[in-house]
Amino acid sequence: MKCGWLGMCAGPWCAVCLLALVFGLLGGLLAALYGPDNEVFITSEAEEVLEDFLRSHRQKAVSAYELLYSDGEGLEGDGGEAPPGRQAFEEQYLLEALKRETERVMQEKGHASHRQGDEKPPLPDIQKKDAPASMDGQVEALLVQKRQRQAIRERVRAGKPLEVGFDTAVQGSHTAVQSLTVPCGEPLYQQHAYSTVPFCSPGAGPSQPCSRWVVDDLTTQAEDAEMMRLMDSSLEGLFHQGSETLLVPDADSRARLGPDGSQLTAELLSRARASVSRALNVSSLFYSGSLLKRMDYPPIQGEMQLDAEHDSVNPHVDKANIASYDWSALLYFNSVGQDFDGGELLFHDLDSDQLVDPVAGRLVFFSSGLENLHRVRPMTRGQRYVLAMWFTCSEVHAHPSLLSSTGQGHAQTYGGSNSKPLDSHSDGNEELGERKPEL
């Protein structure tokens, strides 16, 4: 058996050779595992390449450790968890880098993967849509998650003043567009997603501040009633998690929504995108995901309930969880105080919380970064219907729209064939209703 490095790899045992080299056990290990008849040839050129690889990635490991733990806190960011030991982290990083490079070489040479199906990489696996796949990208994702947890710890606390963030409107009152500028949070995913897009990305200069907006009367009463009817029929037979039942309105859900339901949902997605673009004065804003959500109180029970205790109102930052999100939007189909109690949208600022009432026909949209940590207040009565949407400023990171597979309507507006993840093969946008029960 001959083993080399990269282009000199001559057999399916390259992974064994490379891993053994790292630990200085190549000859003895191969002899013990595969017998003395296997010859191993390690050229000086291969040794030099290996040394360069390890030197480069050790420096990356040092940088990754500083990025994640220079504040003296672990990944939970709560001050109660100590960072891992530096040496152990760097060795773990190097081993994972070598495994990945070995995997790449073996796949390039047509050999089967050496990584077992149930083997977990030492860095936490990021599985969401648009999640970074490279090690550097995953390190940045870990840092972003840490920043989100720190923001929750700092801002979500009892005793803060509660402010009503926008005038409460009654459908048909034609309330003007309302907006509020807020200080931008620390930028997220600047290194391994995409850079700020001028005139579109939140915080991209004074022309596009971080903000919150309300646009009332985006839908008619007839459209609201039809959407609630369509959602009830489309969500029938899907699994529930706590108070939530969800459906991703994409090409795969057309059968559930039906032709009329698909067309109406696509029309509302287009109308919402146009409203956001007009308010922000942005000509190019691309679709990055959507979700039809009904919340029930009390939660629906029965065999379709996956987790009755599931917390549906956790505070979160949209861009911290999906890197391509730049602007988030919510379109409500019924009203708090009339059709349900609780369920208000709550923004957690540093010194106060801001409450926004869900009102039928109301579109609420906001920049997706740390400045807009938010959650839904717990419900106490009724059903709450909403279409959640997310938009990106990056055309190459747009995702297909509801009608993209039919060639109709707004596919190109929402990205169409230009759809491309960040540096991952995961499409992420899971539909809770499609989950199968464990047998």
mmCIF file with all atom_site columns, C-alpha atoms in Angstrom, residues 288 318-328 367-369 390-393:
data_model
loop_
_atom_site.group_PDB
_atom_site.id
_atom_site.type_symbol
_atom_site.label_atom_id
_atom_site.label_alt_id
_atom_site.label_comp_id
_atom_site.label_asym_id
_atom_site.label_entity_id
_atom_site.label_seq_id
_atom_site.pdbx_PDB_ins_code
_atom_site.Cartn_x
_atom_site.Cartn_y
_atom_site.Cartn_z
_atom_site.occupancy
_atom_site.B_iso_or_equiv
_atom_site.pdbx_formal_charge
_atom_site.auth_seq_id
_atom_site.auth_comp_id
_atom_site.auth_asym_id
_atom_site.auth_atom_id
_atom_site.pdbx_PDB_model_num
ATOM 1  C CA . SER A 1 288 ? -35.537 34.011 1.607  1.00 0.00 ? 288 SER A CA 1
ATOM 2  C CA . ASP A 1 318 ? -33.750 35.944 13.147 1.00 0.00 ? 318 ASP A CA 1
ATOM 3  C CA . LYS A 1 319 ? -30.370 36.524 11.476 1.00 0.00 ? 319 LYS A CA 1
ATOM 4  C CA . ALA A 1 320 ? -28.578 34.697 14.283 1.00 0.00 ? 320 ALA A CA 1
ATOM 5  C CA . ASN A 1 321 ? -30.452 31.561 13.263 1.00 0.00 ? 321 ASN A CA 1
ATOM 6  C CA . ILE A 1 322 ? -30.589 31.976 9.468  1.00 0.00 ? 322 ILE A CA 1
ATOM 7  C CA . ALA A 1 323 ? -27.643 33.906 8.046  1.00 0.00 ? 323 ALA A CA 1
ATOM 8  C CA . SER A 1 324 ? -29.354 35.058 4.833  1.00 0.00 ? 324 SER A CA 1
ATOM 9  C CA . TYR A 1 325 ? -32.149 36.938 6.620  1.00 0.00 ? 325 TYR A CA 1
ATOM 10 C CA . ASP A 1 326 ? -31.817 40.727 6.374  1.00 0.00 ? 326 ASP A CA 1
ATOM 11 C CA . TRP A 1 327 ? -35.440 41.847 6.832  1.00 0.00 ? 327 TRP A CA 1
ATOM 12 C CA . SER A 1 328 ? -38.180 39.963 8.698  1.00 0.00 ? 328 SER A CA 1
ATOM 13 C CA . SER A 1 367 ? -34.281 44.491 10.423 1.00 0.00 ? 367 SER A CA 1
ATOM 14 C CA . SER A 1 368 ? -33.302 40.926 11.310 1.00 0.00 ? 368 SER A CA 1
ATOM 15 C CA . GLY A 1 369 ? -30.189 41.576 13.428 1.00 0.00 ? 369 GLY A CA 1
ATOM 16 C CA . TRP A 1 390 ? -37.945 36.779 5.487  1.00 0.00 ? 390 TRP A CA 1
ATOM 17 C CA . PHE A 1 391 ? -36.082 38.690 2.794  1.00 0.00 ? 391 PHE A CA 1
ATOM 18 C CA . THR A 1 392 ? -32.428 38.933 1.802  1.00 0.00 ? 392 THR A CA 1
ATOM 19 C CA . CYS A 1 393 ? -30.481 41.711 0.117  1.00 0.00 ? 393 CYS A CA 1
#
